[in-house]
CSV table of C-alpha atoms in Angstrom, one decimal:
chain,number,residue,atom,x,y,z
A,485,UNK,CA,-8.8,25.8,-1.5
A,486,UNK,CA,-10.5,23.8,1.0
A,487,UNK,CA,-8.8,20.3,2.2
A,488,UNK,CA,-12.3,18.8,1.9
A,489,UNK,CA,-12.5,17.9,5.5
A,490,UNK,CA,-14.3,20.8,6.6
A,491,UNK,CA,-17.4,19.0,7.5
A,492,UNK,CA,-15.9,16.5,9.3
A,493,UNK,CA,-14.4,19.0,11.7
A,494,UNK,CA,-17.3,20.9,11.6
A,495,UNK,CA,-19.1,17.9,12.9
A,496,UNK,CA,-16.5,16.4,16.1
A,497,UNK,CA,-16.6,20.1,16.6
A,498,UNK,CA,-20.0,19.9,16.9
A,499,UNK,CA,-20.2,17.3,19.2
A,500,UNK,CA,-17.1,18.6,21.4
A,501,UNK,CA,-19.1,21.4,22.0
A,502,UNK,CA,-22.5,18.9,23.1
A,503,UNK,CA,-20.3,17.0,25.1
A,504,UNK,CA,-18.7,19.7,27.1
A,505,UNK,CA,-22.5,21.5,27.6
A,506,UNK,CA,-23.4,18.3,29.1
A,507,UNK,CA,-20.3,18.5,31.3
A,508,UNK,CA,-21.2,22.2,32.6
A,509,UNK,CA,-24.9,21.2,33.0
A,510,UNK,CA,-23.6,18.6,35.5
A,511,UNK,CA,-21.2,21.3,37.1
A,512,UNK,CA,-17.9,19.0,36.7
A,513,UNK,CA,-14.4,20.5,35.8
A,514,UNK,CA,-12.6,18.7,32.9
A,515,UNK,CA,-10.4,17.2,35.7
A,516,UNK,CA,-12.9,15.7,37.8
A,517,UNK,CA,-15.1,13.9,34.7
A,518,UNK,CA,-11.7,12.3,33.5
A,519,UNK,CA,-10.8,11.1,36.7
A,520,UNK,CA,-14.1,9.9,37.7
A,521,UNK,CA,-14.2,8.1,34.3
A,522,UNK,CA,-10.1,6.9,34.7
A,523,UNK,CA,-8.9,9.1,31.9
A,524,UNK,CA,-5.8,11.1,31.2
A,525,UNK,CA,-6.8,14.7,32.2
A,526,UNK,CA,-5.8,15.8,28.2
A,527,UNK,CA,-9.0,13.4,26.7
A,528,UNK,CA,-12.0,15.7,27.9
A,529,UNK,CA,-10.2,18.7,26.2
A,530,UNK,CA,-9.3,17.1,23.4
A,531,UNK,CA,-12.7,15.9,22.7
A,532,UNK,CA,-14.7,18.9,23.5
A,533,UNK,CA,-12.1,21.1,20.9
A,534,UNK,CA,-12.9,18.6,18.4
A,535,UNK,CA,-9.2,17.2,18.4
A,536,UNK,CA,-10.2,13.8,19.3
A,537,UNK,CA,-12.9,11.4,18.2
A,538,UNK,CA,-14.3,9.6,20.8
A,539,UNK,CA,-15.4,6.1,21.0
A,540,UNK,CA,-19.2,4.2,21.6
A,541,UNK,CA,-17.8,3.7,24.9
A,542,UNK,CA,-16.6,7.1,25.4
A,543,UNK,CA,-20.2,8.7,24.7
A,544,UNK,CA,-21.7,6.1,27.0
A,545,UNK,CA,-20.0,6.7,30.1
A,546,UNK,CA,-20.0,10.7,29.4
A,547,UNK,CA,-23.7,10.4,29.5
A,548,UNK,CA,-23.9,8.2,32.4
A,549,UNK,CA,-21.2,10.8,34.0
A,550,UNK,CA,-22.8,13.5,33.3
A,551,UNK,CA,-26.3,12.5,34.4
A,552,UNK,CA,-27.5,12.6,31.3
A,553,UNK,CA,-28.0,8.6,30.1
A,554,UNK,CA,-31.2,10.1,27.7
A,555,UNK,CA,-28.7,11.8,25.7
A,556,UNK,CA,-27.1,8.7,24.6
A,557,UNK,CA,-28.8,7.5,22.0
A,558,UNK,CA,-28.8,11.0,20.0
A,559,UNK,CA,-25.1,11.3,21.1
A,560,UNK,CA,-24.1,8.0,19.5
A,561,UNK,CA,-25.8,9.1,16.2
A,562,UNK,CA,-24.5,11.9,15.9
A,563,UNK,CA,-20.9,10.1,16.0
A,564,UNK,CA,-22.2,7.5,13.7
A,565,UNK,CA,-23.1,10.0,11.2
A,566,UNK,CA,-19.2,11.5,11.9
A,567,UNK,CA,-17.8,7.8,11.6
A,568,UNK,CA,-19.7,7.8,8.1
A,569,UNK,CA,-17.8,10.9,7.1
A,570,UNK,CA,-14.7,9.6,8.3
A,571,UNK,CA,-14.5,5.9,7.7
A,572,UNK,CA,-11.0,4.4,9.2
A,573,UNK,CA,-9.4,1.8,7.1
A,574,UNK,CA,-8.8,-0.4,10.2
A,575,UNK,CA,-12.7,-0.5,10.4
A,576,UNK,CA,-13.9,-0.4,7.1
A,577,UNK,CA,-11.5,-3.1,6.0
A,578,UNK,CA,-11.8,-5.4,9.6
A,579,UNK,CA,-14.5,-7.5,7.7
A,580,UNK,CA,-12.6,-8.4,4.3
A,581,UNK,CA,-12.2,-6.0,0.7
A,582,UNK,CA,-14.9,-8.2,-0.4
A,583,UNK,CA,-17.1,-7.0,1.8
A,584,UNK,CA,-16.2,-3.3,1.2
A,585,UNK,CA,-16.4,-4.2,-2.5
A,586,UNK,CA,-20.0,-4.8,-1.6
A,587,UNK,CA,-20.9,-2.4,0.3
A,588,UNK,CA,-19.8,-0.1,-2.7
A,589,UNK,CA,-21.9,-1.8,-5.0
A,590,UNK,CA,-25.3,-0.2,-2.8
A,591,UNK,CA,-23.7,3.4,-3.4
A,592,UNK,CA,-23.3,1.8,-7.3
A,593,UNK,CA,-27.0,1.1,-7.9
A,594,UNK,CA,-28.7,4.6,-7.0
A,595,UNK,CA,-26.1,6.5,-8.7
A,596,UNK,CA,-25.9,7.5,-12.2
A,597,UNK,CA,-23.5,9.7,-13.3
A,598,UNK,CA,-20.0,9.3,-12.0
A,599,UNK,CA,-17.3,11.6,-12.1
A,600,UNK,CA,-13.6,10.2,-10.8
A,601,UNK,CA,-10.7,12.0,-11.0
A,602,UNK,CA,-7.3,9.7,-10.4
A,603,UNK,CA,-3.7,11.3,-9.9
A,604,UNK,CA,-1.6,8.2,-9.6
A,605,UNK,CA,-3.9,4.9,-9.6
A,606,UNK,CA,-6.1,3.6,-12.2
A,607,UNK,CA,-9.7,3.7,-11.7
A,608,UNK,CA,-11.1,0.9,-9.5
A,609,UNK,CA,-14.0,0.6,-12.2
A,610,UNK,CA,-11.4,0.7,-15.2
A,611,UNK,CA,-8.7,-1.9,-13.5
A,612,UNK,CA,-7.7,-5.2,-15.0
A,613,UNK,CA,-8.2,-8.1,-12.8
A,614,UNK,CA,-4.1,-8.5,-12.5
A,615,UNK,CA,-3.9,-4.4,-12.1
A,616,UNK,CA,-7.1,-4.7,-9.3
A,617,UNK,CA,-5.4,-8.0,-7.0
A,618,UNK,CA,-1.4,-5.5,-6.8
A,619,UNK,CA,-3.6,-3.2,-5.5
A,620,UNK,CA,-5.6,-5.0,-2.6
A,621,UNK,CA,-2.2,-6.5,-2.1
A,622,UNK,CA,-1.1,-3.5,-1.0
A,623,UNK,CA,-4.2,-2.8,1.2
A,624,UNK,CA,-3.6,-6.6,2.9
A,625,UNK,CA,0.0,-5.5,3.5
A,626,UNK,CA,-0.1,-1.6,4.7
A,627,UNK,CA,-3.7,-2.3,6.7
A,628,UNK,CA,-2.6,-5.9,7.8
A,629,UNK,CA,-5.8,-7.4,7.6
A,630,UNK,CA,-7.4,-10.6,6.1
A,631,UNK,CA,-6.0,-11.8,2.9
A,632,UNK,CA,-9.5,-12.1,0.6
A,633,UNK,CA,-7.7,-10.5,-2.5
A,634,UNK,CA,-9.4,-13.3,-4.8
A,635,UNK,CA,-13.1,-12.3,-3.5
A,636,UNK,CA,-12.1,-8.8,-3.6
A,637,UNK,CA,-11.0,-9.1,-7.1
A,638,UNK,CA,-14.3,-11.0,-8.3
A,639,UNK,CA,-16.3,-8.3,-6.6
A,640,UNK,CA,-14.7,-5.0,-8.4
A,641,UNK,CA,-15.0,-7.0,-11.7
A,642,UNK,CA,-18.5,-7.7,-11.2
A,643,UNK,CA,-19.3,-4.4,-10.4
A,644,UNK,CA,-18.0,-3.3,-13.6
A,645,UNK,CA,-20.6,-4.8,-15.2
A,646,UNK,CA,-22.1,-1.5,-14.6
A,647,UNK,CA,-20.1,0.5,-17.2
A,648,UNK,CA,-22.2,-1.4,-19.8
A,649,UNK,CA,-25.8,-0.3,-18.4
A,650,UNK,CA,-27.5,1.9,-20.4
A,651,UNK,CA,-29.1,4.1,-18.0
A,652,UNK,CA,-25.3,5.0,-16.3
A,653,UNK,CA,-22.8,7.7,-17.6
A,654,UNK,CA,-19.1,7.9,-16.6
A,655,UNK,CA,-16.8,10.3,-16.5
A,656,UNK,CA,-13.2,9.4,-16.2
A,657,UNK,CA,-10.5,11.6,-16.0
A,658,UNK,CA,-6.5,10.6,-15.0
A,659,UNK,CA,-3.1,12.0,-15.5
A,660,UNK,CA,0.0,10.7,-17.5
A,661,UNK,CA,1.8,10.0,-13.9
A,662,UNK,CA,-1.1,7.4,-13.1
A,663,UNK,CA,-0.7,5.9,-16.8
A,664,UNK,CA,3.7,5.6,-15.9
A,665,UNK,CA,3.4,4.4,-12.3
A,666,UNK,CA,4.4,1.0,-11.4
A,667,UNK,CA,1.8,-0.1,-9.3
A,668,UNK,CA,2.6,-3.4,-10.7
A,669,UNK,CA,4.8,-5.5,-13.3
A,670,UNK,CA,5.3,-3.9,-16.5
A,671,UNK,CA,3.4,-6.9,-18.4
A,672,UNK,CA,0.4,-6.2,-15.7
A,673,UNK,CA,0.8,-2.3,-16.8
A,674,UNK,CA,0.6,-2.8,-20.0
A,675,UNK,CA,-2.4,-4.8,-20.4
A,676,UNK,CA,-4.3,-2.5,-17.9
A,677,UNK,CA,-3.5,0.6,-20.6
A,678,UNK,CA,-4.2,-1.5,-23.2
A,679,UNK,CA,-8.1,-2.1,-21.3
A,680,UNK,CA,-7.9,2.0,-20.9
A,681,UNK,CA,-7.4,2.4,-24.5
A,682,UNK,CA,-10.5,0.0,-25.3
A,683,UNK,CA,-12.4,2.2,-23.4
A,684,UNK,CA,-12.2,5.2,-24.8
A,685,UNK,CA,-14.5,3.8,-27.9
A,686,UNK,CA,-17.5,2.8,-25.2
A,687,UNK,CA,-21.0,4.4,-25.7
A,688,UNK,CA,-21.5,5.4,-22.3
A,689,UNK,CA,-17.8,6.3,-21.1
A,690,UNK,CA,-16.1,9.5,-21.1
A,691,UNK,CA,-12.2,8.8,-20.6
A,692,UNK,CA,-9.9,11.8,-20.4
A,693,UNK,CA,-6.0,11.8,-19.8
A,694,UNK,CA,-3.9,15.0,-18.8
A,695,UNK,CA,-0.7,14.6,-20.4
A,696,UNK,CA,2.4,15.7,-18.9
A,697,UNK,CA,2.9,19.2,-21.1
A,698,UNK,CA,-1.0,20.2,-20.0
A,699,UNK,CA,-1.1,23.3,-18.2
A,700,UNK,CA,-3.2,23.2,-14.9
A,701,UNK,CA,-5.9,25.5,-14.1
A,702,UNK,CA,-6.5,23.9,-10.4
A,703,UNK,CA,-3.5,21.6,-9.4
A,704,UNK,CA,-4.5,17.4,-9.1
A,705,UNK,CA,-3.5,17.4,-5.7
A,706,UNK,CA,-5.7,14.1,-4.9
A,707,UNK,CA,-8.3,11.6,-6.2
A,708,UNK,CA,-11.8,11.6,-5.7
A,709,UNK,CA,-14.9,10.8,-7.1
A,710,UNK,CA,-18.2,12.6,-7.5
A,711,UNK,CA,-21.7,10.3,-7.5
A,712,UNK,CA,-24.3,12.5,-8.9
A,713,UNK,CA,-24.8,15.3,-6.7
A,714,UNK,CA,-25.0,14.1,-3.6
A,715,UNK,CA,-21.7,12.4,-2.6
A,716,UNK,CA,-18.2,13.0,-2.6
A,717,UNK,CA,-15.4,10.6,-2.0
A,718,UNK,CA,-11.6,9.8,-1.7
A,719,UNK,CA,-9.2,8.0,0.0
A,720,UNK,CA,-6.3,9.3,2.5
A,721,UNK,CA,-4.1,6.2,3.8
A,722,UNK,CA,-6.0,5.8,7.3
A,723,UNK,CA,-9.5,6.6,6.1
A,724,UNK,CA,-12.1,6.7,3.4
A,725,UNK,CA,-13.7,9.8,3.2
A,726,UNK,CA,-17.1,10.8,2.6
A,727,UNK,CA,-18.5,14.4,1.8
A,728,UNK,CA,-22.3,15.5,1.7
A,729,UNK,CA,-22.2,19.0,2.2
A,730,UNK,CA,-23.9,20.7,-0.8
A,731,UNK,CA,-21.0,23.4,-0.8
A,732,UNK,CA,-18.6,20.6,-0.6
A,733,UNK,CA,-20.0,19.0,-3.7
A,734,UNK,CA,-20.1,22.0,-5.2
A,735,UNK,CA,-16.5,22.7,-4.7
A,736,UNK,CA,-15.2,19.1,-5.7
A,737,UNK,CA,-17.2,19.5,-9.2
A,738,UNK,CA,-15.9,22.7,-9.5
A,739,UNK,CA,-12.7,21.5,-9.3
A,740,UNK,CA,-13.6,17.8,-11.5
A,741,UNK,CA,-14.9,20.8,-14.4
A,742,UNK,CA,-11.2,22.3,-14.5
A,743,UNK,CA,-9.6,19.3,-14.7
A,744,UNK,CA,-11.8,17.6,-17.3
A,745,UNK,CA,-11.6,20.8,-19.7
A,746,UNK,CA,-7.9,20.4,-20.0
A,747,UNK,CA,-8.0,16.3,-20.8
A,748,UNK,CA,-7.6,14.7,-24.2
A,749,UNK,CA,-10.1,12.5,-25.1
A,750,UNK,CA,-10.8,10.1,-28.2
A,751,UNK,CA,-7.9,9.8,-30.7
A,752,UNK,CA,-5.7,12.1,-28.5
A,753,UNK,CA,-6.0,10.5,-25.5
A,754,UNK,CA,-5.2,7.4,-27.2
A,755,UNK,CA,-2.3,8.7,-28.3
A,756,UNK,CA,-1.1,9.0,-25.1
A,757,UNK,CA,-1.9,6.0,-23.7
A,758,UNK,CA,-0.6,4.1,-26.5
A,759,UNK,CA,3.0,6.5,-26.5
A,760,UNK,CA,3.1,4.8,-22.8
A,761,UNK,CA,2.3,1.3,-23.8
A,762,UNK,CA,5.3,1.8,-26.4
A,763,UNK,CA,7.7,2.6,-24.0
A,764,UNK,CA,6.8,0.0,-21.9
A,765,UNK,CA,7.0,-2.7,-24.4
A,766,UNK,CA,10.6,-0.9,-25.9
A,767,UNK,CA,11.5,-1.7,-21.8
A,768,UNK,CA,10.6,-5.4,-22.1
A,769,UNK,CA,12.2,-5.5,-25.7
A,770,UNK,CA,15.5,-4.1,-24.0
A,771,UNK,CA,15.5,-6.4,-21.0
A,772,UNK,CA,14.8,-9.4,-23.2
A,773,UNK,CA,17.8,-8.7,-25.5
C-alpha cells in the first residue's frame, strides 16, 4: 500500500528535474552553480533528485543564476503548491493554533461530508474542551511555539458547531487503543468518552469504534481524514499533509470503507465505550480507597 506521499515526491521531483533543465540550459556543472551561489556542492543534487526542498530564496537566486529570472515567478508556485502538500509544523504553527484552527474552519465551510479515521487520538471535532487544551499542550511543548492554548481551544469548540448543521454529514470511525490512551488525566478521559458516547445518538453523525477482538481487513496504520472527494489529510510529527490526487483519494476512501465496515456502531459501540469508562472509573474508585 502506498505511504500517501506519492504526490508530494512526485511534485519536488518535478521541480528537481525544472531546476536542473534550467541549470543545463545555462551550461553550468552542479559544482560551479553551488559555488557561484556559496553552497555546499551536495544542495544542487539533492534538489534536482527531489531529496531536498528548496527555499523562496533558493528558487530566486537559481533563476537569477541560471539566467533565467522569468522563470521565477512560475518556479515559486510551483513550490507553493508543494509547500501546500507538505505543510511543516514549524510553519503552519509560527502564527498561533488559533490561527491554524481558523484556517481549518475555510476547509470546514465548503465541505460536507467528512470521513476521519483516528488510531490513537480523539477526533479534533469530537474533543472535550479539557481533552482539546492536553493536546495543543503537547503541540506548544514538542513544536515550541507560542502558548495560545486558550484561543486554540475556543476555536475547535466553535467549529464544532458544525456537527449540528443540517446540511453536514460525518463519519467518525476510531479504535479501542484511541478510547484507552492517556492523552490526559483519567477524570479528563472519562468525560471525553462520556461526550463520545452522547454522540452516537446525533441525527447527522455516524460514530464507529473498532474494538480490540475486530479482525482487520486493511491494518490502522495512521489517521486521516477524507473532505468530500477532493481532499485528503493527516498529520506526521513535522508536517501536516495534504493529498489531492484523485487516485490518492481514491485510495484513502478505499481504505476509510474497510475500516468503517468492521466498526460497531449504535448500542454496540456504546458498549464499548461505556466498558472503558468503567474501567476508568473502577481505577479512580481503587486509587481513592
Amino acid at each position: 500500500m502506498s505511504n500517501g506521499t506519492t504526490g508530494i515526491d512526485e511534485a519536488r521531483t518535478a521541480l528537481g528535474k525544472r531546476l536542473r533543465e534550467l541549470r543545463v540550459a545555462a551550461e553550468l556543472s552542479g559544482k560551479e552553480l553551488a559555488e557561484s551561489l556559496s553552497w555546499v556542492g551536495s544542495k544542487v543534487s539533492k534538489i534536482e533528485n527531489g531529496r531536498q526542498t528548496p527555499t523562496d530564496n533558493d528558487i530566486k537566486d537559481w533563476a537569477r543564476a541560471t539566467r533565467s529570472e522569468d522563470q521565477t515567478a512560475s518556479l515559486l508556485t510551483a513550490l507553493h503548491n508543494l509547500e501546500l502538500q507538505h505543510a511543516e509544523w514549524q510553519r503552519v504553527l509560527k502564527s498561533g493554533l488559533k490561527t491554524h484552527q481558523l484556517t481549518l474552519s475555510k476547509t470546514d465551510e465548503r465541505t460536507k461530508f467528512y470521513r476521519g479515521f483516528e488510531s490513537t487520538i480523539i477526533p479534533g471535532l469530537t474533543q472535550t474542551p479539557e481533552y482539546a487544551r492536553a493536546r495543543f499542550a503537547q503541540a506548544v511543548m514538542v513544536h515550541r511555539i507560542p502558548n495560545d492554548i486558550n484561543e486554540a481551544v475556543k476555536a475547535r469548540m466553535q467549529r464544532q458547531e458544525m456537527l449540528y448543521r443540517p446540511d453536514k454529514r460525518f463519519h467518525f470511525v476510531i479504535t479501542e487503543a484511541a478510547l484507552r490512551y492517556r492523552l490526559a488525566g483519567r477524570d479528563i478521559m472519562i468525560g471525553q468518552l462520556d461526550r463520545l458516547m452522547a454522540m452516537t445518538s446525533m441525527r447527522n453523525v455516524k460514530l464507529g469504534v473498532i474494538d480490540f477482538k475486530t479482525q482487520y481487513v486493511t491494518d490502522p496504520r495512521h489517521g486521516f481524514w477524507v473532505y468530500d472527494d477532493h481532499l485528503v489529510r493527516f498529520e506526521s510529527y513535522s508536517a501536516e499533509i495534504n493529498l489531492r490526487q484523485p487516485q490518492e483519494i481514491e485510495l484513502y476512501t478505499g481504505i476509510f470503507e474497510h475500516l468503517a465496515a468492521v466498526a460497531s456502531y449504535g448500542t454496540e459501540a456504546r458498549a464499548i465505550i461505556g466498558r472503558v469508562m468503567r474501567e476508568l472509573a473502577d481505577e479512580a474508585d481503587d486509587a481513592g480507597s
